[in-house]
mmCIF file of C-alpha atoms in Angstrom:
data_model
loop_
_atom_site.group_PDB
_atom_site.id
_atom_site.type_symbol
_atom_site.label_atom_id
_atom_site.label_comp_id
_atom_site.label_asym_id
_atom_site.label_seq_id
_atom_site.Cartn_x
_atom_site.Cartn_y
_atom_site.Cartn_z
ATOM 1 C CA MET E 1 151.600 97.424 102.276
ATOM 2 C CA ASN E 2 154.202 99.698 100.357
ATOM 3 C CA ASP E 3 156.914 98.060 102.436
ATOM 4 C CA ALA E 4 155.854 94.718 102.626
ATOM 5 C CA ALA E 5 157.727 92.120 99.949
ATOM 6 C CA ILE E 6 155.005 89.688 100.731
ATOM 7 C CA MET E 7 150.841 89.243 101.114
ATOM 8 C CA VAL E 8 149.040 86.812 102.179
ATOM 9 C CA SER E 9 145.575 87.347 102.685
ATOM 10 C CA ASP E 10 142.988 84.554 103.386
ATOM 11 C CA VAL E 11 144.933 81.813 101.511
ATOM 12 C CA SER E 12 143.629 77.772 101.659
ATOM 13 C CA ALA E 13 144.920 75.275 99.945
ATOM 14 C CA ALA E 14 143.192 71.161 99.923
ATOM 15 C CA TYR E 15 144.826 67.932 98.772
ATOM 16 C CA GLY E 16 141.485 65.951 98.411
ATOM 17 C CA ALA E 17 140.066 65.682 101.539
ATOM 18 C CA LYS E 18 142.445 67.306 103.388
ATOM 19 C CA LYS E 19 143.082 70.737 104.156
ATOM 20 C CA ALA E 20 146.395 71.090 103.833
ATOM 21 C CA LEU E 21 146.575 75.670 104.565
ATOM 22 C CA ASP E 22 142.526 77.360 106.391
ATOM 23 C CA ALA E 23 142.550 80.765 105.204
ATOM 24 C CA VAL E 24 146.506 81.769 106.296
ATOM 25 C CA SER E 25 147.072 85.501 106.342
ATOM 26 C CA LEU E 26 150.812 87.489 106.754
ATOM 27 C CA CYS E 27 152.784 89.494 105.794
ATOM 28 C CA VAL E 28 156.265 90.067 105.625
ATOM 29 C CA PRO E 29 157.900 93.640 105.590
ATOM 30 C CA ARG E 30 160.647 93.872 102.574
ATOM 31 C CA GLY E 31 164.373 93.055 104.175
ATOM 32 C CA SER E 32 163.287 91.107 107.230
ATOM 33 C CA HIS E 33 163.892 87.904 108.200
ATOM 34 C CA PHE E 34 160.762 85.612 108.321
ATOM 35 C CA ALA E 35 160.679 82.160 110.122
ATOM 36 C CA LEU E 36 157.788 80.150 109.294
ATOM 37 C CA LEU E 37 157.836 77.014 111.914
ATOM 38 C CA GLY E 38 155.547 74.416 112.119
ATOM 39 C CA PRO E 39 156.091 69.929 112.963
ATOM 40 C CA ASN E 40 155.543 67.759 109.498
ATOM 41 C CA GLY E 41 151.980 68.466 107.750
ATOM 42 C CA ALA E 42 151.411 72.008 109.072
ATOM 43 C CA GLY E 43 151.199 73.520 105.541
ATOM 44 C CA LYS E 44 154.902 75.453 105.620
ATOM 45 C CA THR E 45 155.698 73.826 101.625
ATOM 46 C CA THR E 46 152.544 74.202 100.533
ATOM 47 C CA LEU E 47 152.251 78.122 101.142
ATOM 48 C CA ILE E 48 156.148 78.528 99.864
ATOM 49 C CA ASN E 49 154.729 76.359 96.735
ATOM 50 C CA ILE E 50 151.589 79.052 96.325
ATOM 51 C CA LEU E 51 154.258 81.495 96.294
ATOM 52 C CA CYS E 52 156.987 80.609 94.396
ATOM 53 C CA THR E 53 153.893 79.937 92.354
ATOM 54 C CA LEU E 54 153.950 76.505 91.808
ATOM 55 C CA ARG E 55 151.105 75.711 93.146
ATOM 56 C CA LYS E 56 148.022 77.705 92.939
ATOM 57 C CA ALA E 57 145.536 78.346 96.122
ATOM 58 C CA ASP E 58 142.057 77.454 96.069
ATOM 59 C CA ALA E 59 140.758 79.999 97.898
ATOM 60 C CA GLY E 60 142.755 83.798 98.949
ATOM 61 C CA SER E 61 145.385 86.115 97.226
ATOM 62 C CA ALA E 62 149.746 85.975 97.637
ATOM 63 C CA SER E 63 151.794 88.221 96.300
ATOM 64 C CA VAL E 64 155.211 88.803 96.424
ATOM 65 C CA ALA E 65 157.432 92.021 95.558
ATOM 66 C CA GLY E 66 153.669 93.714 94.563
ATOM 67 C CA VAL E 67 152.894 90.848 92.135
ATOM 68 C CA ASP E 68 150.031 88.522 92.306
ATOM 69 C CA VAL E 69 151.291 84.575 91.809
ATOM 70 C CA ALA E 70 148.784 83.816 90.816
ATOM 71 C CA LYS E 71 147.755 86.494 87.976
ATOM 72 C CA ARG E 72 151.581 87.163 87.178
ATOM 73 C CA PRO E 73 153.363 84.123 87.564
ATOM 74 C CA THR E 74 156.204 84.587 85.566
ATOM 75 C CA GLU E 75 156.901 88.271 86.636
ATOM 76 C CA ALA E 76 156.799 87.261 90.531
ATOM 77 C CA ARG E 77 159.074 84.301 89.925
ATOM 78 C CA ARG E 78 161.936 87.283 88.443
ATOM 79 C CA SER E 79 161.687 88.237 92.029
ATOM 80 C CA ILE E 80 162.326 85.522 94.326
ATOM 81 C CA GLY E 81 165.306 82.959 94.867
ATOM 82 C CA VAL E 82 164.197 79.218 95.867
ATOM 83 C CA VAL E 83 166.137 77.274 97.679
ATOM 84 C CA PHE E 84 164.328 74.042 97.489
ATOM 85 C CA GLN E 85 164.595 71.049 100.485
ATOM 86 C CA ASP E 86 165.857 68.512 98.003
ATOM 87 C CA SER E 87 168.660 69.146 95.648
ATOM 88 C CA SER E 88 167.712 70.394 92.601
ATOM 89 C CA LEU E 89 170.768 70.673 90.883
ATOM 90 C CA ASP E 90 172.178 68.697 88.055
ATOM 91 C CA ASP E 91 175.354 67.138 89.763
ATOM 92 C CA ARG E 92 176.586 65.763 85.800
ATOM 93 C CA LEU E 93 177.095 69.575 85.476
ATOM 94 C CA SER E 94 179.784 71.706 86.897
ATOM 95 C CA ALA E 95 178.927 74.278 89.535
ATOM 96 C CA TRP E 96 179.692 76.659 87.030
ATOM 97 C CA GLU E 97 177.100 74.976 84.009
ATOM 98 C CA ASN E 98 174.547 74.423 87.272
ATOM 99 C CA LEU E 99 174.586 78.503 87.146
ATOM 100 C CA GLU E 100 174.851 79.231 83.533
ATOM 101 C CA PHE E 101 172.253 77.682 82.640
ATOM 102 C CA HIS E 102 170.024 79.450 85.109
ATOM 103 C CA GLY E 103 170.785 82.453 83.718
ATOM 104 C CA LEU E 104 169.968 81.580 80.858
ATOM 105 C CA VAL E 105 166.403 80.357 81.745
ATOM 106 C CA TYR E 106 166.054 83.811 83.608
ATOM 107 C CA GLY E 107 167.312 85.774 80.344
ATOM 108 C CA MET E 108 170.311 87.056 81.636
ATOM 109 C CA ALA E 109 172.884 88.871 79.278
ATOM 110 C CA LYS E 110 175.960 87.164 78.669
ATOM 111 C CA LYS E 111 178.045 89.413 80.690
ATOM 112 C CA SER E 112 176.749 90.322 83.860
ATOM 113 C CA ARG E 113 175.338 86.254 83.612
ATOM 114 C CA ARG E 114 179.424 86.185 83.623
ATOM 115 C CA GLN E 115 180.060 88.013 86.508
ATOM 116 C CA MET E 116 177.167 87.621 88.662
ATOM 117 C CA ILE E 117 178.533 83.442 88.604
ATOM 118 C CA GLU E 118 182.110 84.350 89.267
ATOM 119 C CA THR E 119 180.759 87.342 92.088
ATOM 120 C CA VAL E 120 177.961 84.391 94.235
ATOM 121 C CA LEU E 121 180.475 81.931 93.464
ATOM 122 C CA ASN E 122 182.795 83.510 96.147
ATOM 123 C CA LEU E 123 179.884 84.692 98.296
ATOM 124 C CA VAL E 124 179.666 80.747 98.899
ATOM 125 C CA GLU E 125 183.516 80.232 99.332
ATOM 126 C CA LEU E 126 183.644 77.499 96.101
ATOM 127 C CA GLU E 127 185.535 79.847 93.696
ATOM 128 C CA ASN E 128 188.289 76.665 93.885
ATOM 129 C CA TRP E 129 185.912 74.462 92.291
ATOM 130 C CA THR E 130 183.902 76.376 89.784
ATOM 131 C CA HIS E 131 184.263 73.209 86.765
ATOM 132 C CA GLU E 132 184.594 70.556 89.705
ATOM 133 C CA ILE E 133 181.640 68.144 89.141
ATOM 134 C CA VAL E 134 179.031 68.764 91.131
ATOM 135 C CA ARG E 135 178.878 64.898 91.694
ATOM 136 C CA SER E 136 182.358 64.988 93.675
ATOM 137 C CA PHE E 137 180.476 68.405 95.735
ATOM 138 C CA SER E 138 179.498 67.376 99.796
ATOM 139 C CA GLY E 139 176.644 68.329 100.948
ATOM 140 C CA GLY E 140 177.168 71.137 102.252
ATOM 141 C CA MET E 141 178.780 72.659 98.975
ATOM 142 C CA ARG E 142 176.140 71.832 97.495
ATOM 143 C CA ARG E 143 173.266 73.439 98.837
ATOM 144 C CA ARG E 144 176.088 76.478 99.093
ATOM 145 C CA LEU E 145 176.059 76.050 95.585
ATOM 146 C CA GLU E 146 171.936 76.194 95.776
ATOM 147 C CA ILE E 147 172.021 79.264 97.244
ATOM 148 C CA ALA E 148 174.358 80.383 95.055
ATOM 149 C CA ARG E 149 172.173 79.312 92.245
ATOM 150 C CA ALA E 150 169.038 81.127 93.780
ATOM 151 C CA LEU E 151 170.666 84.328 93.908
ATOM 152 C CA LEU E 152 172.278 84.541 90.571
ATOM 153 C CA HIS E 153 169.817 86.987 89.287
ATOM 154 C CA GLU E 154 169.693 89.326 91.758
ATOM 155 C CA PRO E 155 166.377 88.361 93.571
ATOM 156 C CA LYS E 156 164.393 90.464 96.154
ATOM 157 C CA ILE E 157 162.896 87.340 98.037
ATOM 158 C CA LEU E 158 164.966 84.485 98.774
ATOM 159 C CA PHE E 159 162.473 81.420 99.860
ATOM 160 C CA LEU E 160 164.106 78.844 102.246
ATOM 161 C CA ASP E 161 162.781 75.198 102.576
ATOM 162 C CA GLU E 162 165.183 73.826 105.174
ATOM 163 C CA PRO E 163 167.568 74.692 103.655
ATOM 164 C CA THR E 164 170.432 73.284 106.083
ATOM 165 C CA VAL E 165 168.876 69.715 106.814
ATOM 166 C CA GLY E 166 171.205 67.359 107.056
ATOM 167 C CA LEU E 167 174.577 69.634 107.564
ATOM 168 C CA ASP E 168 176.955 69.671 110.039
ATOM 169 C CA ALA E 169 176.726 72.888 112.382
ATOM 170 C CA GLN E 170 179.992 74.408 111.431
ATOM 171 C CA THR E 171 178.439 74.361 107.645
ATOM 172 C CA ARG E 172 174.894 75.806 108.986
ATOM 173 C CA GLN E 173 176.182 78.466 110.648
ATOM 174 C CA ARG E 174 178.578 79.261 107.512
ATOM 175 C CA ILE E 175 175.071 79.727 105.443
ATOM 176 C CA TRP E 176 173.503 81.676 107.899
ATOM 177 C CA HIS E 177 176.476 84.108 107.385
ATOM 178 C CA TYR E 178 176.095 84.182 104.280
ATOM 179 C CA LEU E 179 172.346 85.359 104.613
ATOM 180 C CA ASP E 180 172.808 87.867 107.069
ATOM 181 C CA ARG E 181 175.539 89.346 105.261
ATOM 182 C CA LEU E 182 173.644 89.473 102.394
ATOM 183 C CA ARG E 183 170.282 91.162 104.179
ATOM 184 C CA ARG E 184 172.245 94.117 104.918
ATOM 185 C CA GLU E 185 173.934 94.898 101.942
ATOM 186 C CA ARG E 186 170.956 93.881 99.431
ATOM 187 C CA ASP E 187 167.991 94.378 101.187
ATOM 188 C CA LEU E 188 167.223 90.989 100.818
ATOM 189 C CA THR E 189 164.167 89.558 102.599
ATOM 190 C CA VAL E 190 164.246 85.754 103.864
ATOM 191 C CA LEU E 191 161.442 83.657 104.507
ATOM 192 C CA THR E 192 162.920 80.493 105.508
ATOM 193 C CA THR E 193 161.713 77.291 107.301
ATOM 194 C CA THR E 194 163.391 75.143 109.403
ATOM 195 C CA HIS E 195 163.843 72.336 112.004
ATOM 196 C CA TYR E 196 166.340 74.017 113.681
ATOM 197 C CA ILE E 197 164.931 76.362 115.541
ATOM 198 C CA GLU E 198 168.084 78.239 117.157
ATOM 199 C CA GLU E 199 168.758 79.384 113.873
ATOM 200 C CA VAL E 200 165.683 81.981 113.943
ATOM 201 C CA GLU E 201 166.757 82.911 117.323
ATOM 202 C CA GLY E 202 167.726 86.397 116.146
ATOM 203 C CA ALA E 203 164.796 85.908 112.935
ATOM 204 C CA ASP E 204 162.482 89.239 112.376
ATOM 205 C CA ALA E 205 159.482 87.323 113.502
ATOM 206 C CA VAL E 206 158.231 84.298 113.784
ATOM 207 C CA CYS E 207 155.606 82.571 112.663
ATOM 208 C CA ILE E 208 154.101 79.023 113.943
ATOM 209 C CA ILE E 209 151.783 77.493 111.725
ATOM 210 C CA ASP E 210 150.045 74.046 112.638
ATOM 211 C CA GLY E 211 147.256 72.280 110.916
ATOM 212 C CA GLY E 212 146.376 74.633 107.997
ATOM 213 C CA LYS E 213 146.231 77.658 110.404
ATOM 214 C CA ILE E 214 148.750 80.137 112.119
ATOM 215 C CA ILE E 215 148.925 79.259 115.925
ATOM 216 C CA ALA E 216 150.889 83.132 116.764
ATOM 217 C CA GLU E 217 153.457 84.682 115.230
ATOM 218 C CA GLY E 218 155.727 87.791 116.751
ATOM 219 C CA THR E 219 158.932 88.646 117.278
ATOM 220 C CA PRO E 220 161.223 85.802 119.041
ATOM 221 C CA GLU E 221 161.171 88.124 121.907
ATOM 222 C CA ALA E 222 157.187 88.588 122.260
ATOM 223 C CA LEU E 223 156.159 85.248 121.523
ATOM 224 C CA LYS E 224 158.613 83.870 124.322
ATOM 225 C CA LYS E 225 157.096 86.568 126.683
ATOM 226 C CA GLN E 226 153.459 85.629 125.673
ATOM 227 C CA TYR E 227 154.216 81.702 125.389
ATOM 228 C CA GLY E 228 157.298 80.651 127.012
ATOM 229 C CA GLN E 229 157.927 78.813 130.187
ATOM 230 C CA ARG E 230 160.621 77.014 132.249
ATOM 231 C CA TRP E 231 160.584 73.075 131.218
ATOM 232 C CA LEU E 232 161.293 70.243 133.559
ATOM 233 C CA HIS E 233 164.387 68.079 131.589
ATOM 234 C CA VAL E 234 165.135 64.486 133.033
ATOM 235 C CA VAL E 235 167.365 61.701 131.970
ATOM 236 C CA PRO E 236 166.683 58.396 133.665
ATOM 237 C CA GLN E 237 169.469 56.713 133.604
ATOM 238 C CA ASN E 238 167.916 53.452 131.565
ATOM 239 C CA GLY E 239 164.881 52.352 129.837
ATOM 240 C CA GLU E 240 163.436 50.834 132.528
ATOM 241 C CA ALA E 241 163.534 53.981 134.273
ATOM 242 C CA LEU E 242 162.357 55.634 131.315
ATOM 243 C CA ALA E 243 159.130 53.460 131.309
ATOM 244 C CA ALA E 244 158.149 54.017 134.746
ATOM 245 C CA ILE E 245 158.358 57.462 134.468
ATOM 246 C CA ARG E 246 156.127 58.222 131.159
ATOM 247 C CA ASP E 247 153.605 55.297 132.938
ATOM 248 C CA ARG E 248 153.374 57.233 136.116
ATOM 249 C CA PHE E 249 153.060 60.426 134.216
ATOM 250 C CA PRO E 250 151.973 60.144 130.450
ATOM 251 C CA GLN E 251 151.843 63.441 129.949
ATOM 252 C CA ALA E 252 155.490 64.134 129.790
ATOM 253 C CA GLN E 253 156.793 65.226 126.204
ATOM 254 C CA LEU E 254 159.398 62.575 124.583
ATOM 255 C CA ILE E 255 161.975 64.512 124.047
ATOM 256 C CA GLY E 256 164.971 62.323 120.717
ATOM 257 C CA THR E 257 164.741 58.994 123.194
ATOM 258 C CA ASN E 258 165.576 59.200 126.352
ATOM 259 C CA THR E 259 164.486 62.273 127.393
ATOM 260 C CA LEU E 260 160.977 63.587 129.240
ATOM 261 C CA ALA E 261 160.166 66.671 129.472
ATOM 262 C CA PHE E 262 157.317 68.353 131.696
ATOM 263 C CA PRO E 263 156.286 71.976 132.125
ATOM 264 C CA GLU E 264 157.595 74.183 135.575
ATOM 265 C CA ASN E 265 153.643 75.149 135.580
ATOM 266 C CA GLY E 266 151.901 72.341 133.936
ATOM 267 C CA GLU E 267 149.303 69.464 135.774
ATOM 268 C CA VAL E 268 152.540 67.796 137.311
ATOM 269 C CA LYS E 269 154.331 69.923 139.926
ATOM 270 C CA THR E 270 157.975 69.236 139.101
ATOM 271 C CA ASP E 271 159.693 68.375 142.525
ATOM 272 C CA VAL E 272 156.584 65.391 142.333
ATOM 273 C CA ILE E 273 158.893 64.255 139.696
ATOM 274 C CA ILE E 274 162.332 65.220 141.048
ATOM 275 C CA ASP E 275 161.432 63.034 144.162
ATOM 276 C CA GLN E 276 159.256 60.186 143.441
ATOM 277 C CA PHE E 277 161.845 59.024 141.396
ATOM 278 C CA ARG E 278 165.886 60.250 142.190
ATOM 279 C CA ASP E 279 167.277 57.897 142.373
ATOM 280 C CA ARG E 280 166.577 56.707 139.152
ATOM 281 C CA LEU E 281 167.370 59.594 137.330
ATOM 282 C CA ALA E 282 170.970 60.730 135.549
ATOM 283 C CA GLU E 283 170.502 64.345 134.671
ATOM 284 C CA VAL E 284 168.102 67.083 135.447
ATOM 285 C CA ARG E 285 168.178 70.538 134.259
ATOM 286 C CA PHE E 286 165.515 73.586 134.173
ATOM 287 C CA LEU E 287 165.939 75.054 130.745
ATOM 288 C CA PRO E 288 164.459 78.601 130.466
ATOM 289 C CA PRO E 289 161.872 79.736 128.242
ATOM 290 C CA THR E 290 163.145 79.705 124.505
ATOM 291 C CA LEU E 291 161.311 79.508 120.634
ATOM 292 C CA GLU E 292 161.449 75.823 121.267
ATOM 293 C CA SER E 293 159.805 76.096 124.432
ATOM 294 C CA VAL E 294 157.133 78.520 122.702
ATOM 295 C CA PHE E 295 156.676 75.603 120.302
ATOM 296 C CA LEU E 296 156.162 73.392 122.631
ATOM 297 C CA SER E 297 153.834 74.457 124.589
ATOM 298 C CA LEU E 298 151.889 75.538 121.112
ATOM 299 C CA THR E 299 151.950 72.725 119.441
ATOM 300 C CA GLY E 300 152.842 69.338 122.277
ATOM 301 C CA ARG E 301 155.096 68.584 119.691
ATOM 302 C CA GLU E 302 159.214 69.441 119.684
ATOM 303 C CA LEU E 303 160.987 70.679 116.725
ATOM 304 C CA ARG E 304 164.181 69.383 116.929
ATOM 305 C CA ASP E 305 163.316 65.288 116.415
ATOM 306 C CA ARG E 306 162.704 65.439 113.064
ATOM 307 C CA ALA E 307 166.009 67.625 112.115
ATOM 308 C CA ASP E 308 168.081 65.098 114.189
ATOM 309 C CA GLY E 309 166.742 62.077 112.081
ATOM 310 C CA GLN E 310 166.415 63.676 108.383
ATOM 311 C CA ARG E 311 169.974 64.260 109.347
ATOM 312 C CA ASP E 312 171.724 61.428 110.044
ATOM 313 C CA ALA E 313 169.373 59.856 107.015
ATOM 314 C CA ASP E 314 171.087 62.198 104.725
ATOM 315 C CA ARG E 315 174.236 61.529 106.313
ATOM 316 C CA ALA E 316 173.541 57.751 105.791
ATOM 317 C CA ALA E 317 171.870 58.179 101.631
ATOM 318 C CA GLY E 318 173.883 61.604 100.325
ATOM 319 C CA ARG E 319 177.671 61.536 101.845
ATOM 320 C CA ARG E 320 180.177 62.426 99.193
ATOM 321 C CA GLY E 321 183.657 62.421 100.225
ATOM 322 C CA GLY E 322 185.322 64.267 102.853
ATOM 323 C CA ARG E 323 184.595 67.982 101.265
ATOM 324 C CA ARG E 324 183.427 70.642 102.932
#
């Protein structure tokens, strides 16, 4: 397909006896925002590693910007930028030095390299910290610098593996503002994985993967129409009430630490739950179909739990001063 930025055909991969990907196929149109969603261990990062030439598939084929990633990995790397979940900046260097090194690795000419460094630092609003050591940066500033670095060599495709985990809502919104602007201006293709499902409500396509297999794919609206349903969320007044409801209705989905969710069209009638525990509930609400409800319906798991826990852990481990 001439308009395909990424093509994956029957890709499989395993770690020992554990299969991470099982005959996965997908097509990402050029200039689109494609979201890959799945619980931990679903195979998302393995697929991105294959597309970024960090590992080879055990079977099948994949290409980026028309280049086979297994047969021509060096050429493929020139077309892609990557922001990994874990920071890969050298925090002993300044922002400029990190970008300078990246430009040298990609063989950028001195003049264009330095022009692009100024351009991307301005883009992510770090021009005032050009010569500051990265060790002094906040988590949000580091993430913005990593995005600047990934864009420095003007890639056609940008891979984002959990790009906003550990960041506050304002910084996450700012990062997506940058990326949406770039897609419009440069016809950039963006493939992202995230545990903040609301970030991809506006994606062109969403692919849900679980157990190494694609279980649903389509526009957010199409997925909500096909798989979405209203969910009843109830918040018990205390731990004792929570335990009692779970004991009575073991099929309830636990959301976070104190919310139970029931599909409106599930085997348990929502009015029965309310009637039986009315005096022991602090909050009752119905939520309309969302991507979160689609994910919950298809996988039986809630995506946000891990993100919130990881965000707390990241903040505790990686807080760097008060800069934003």
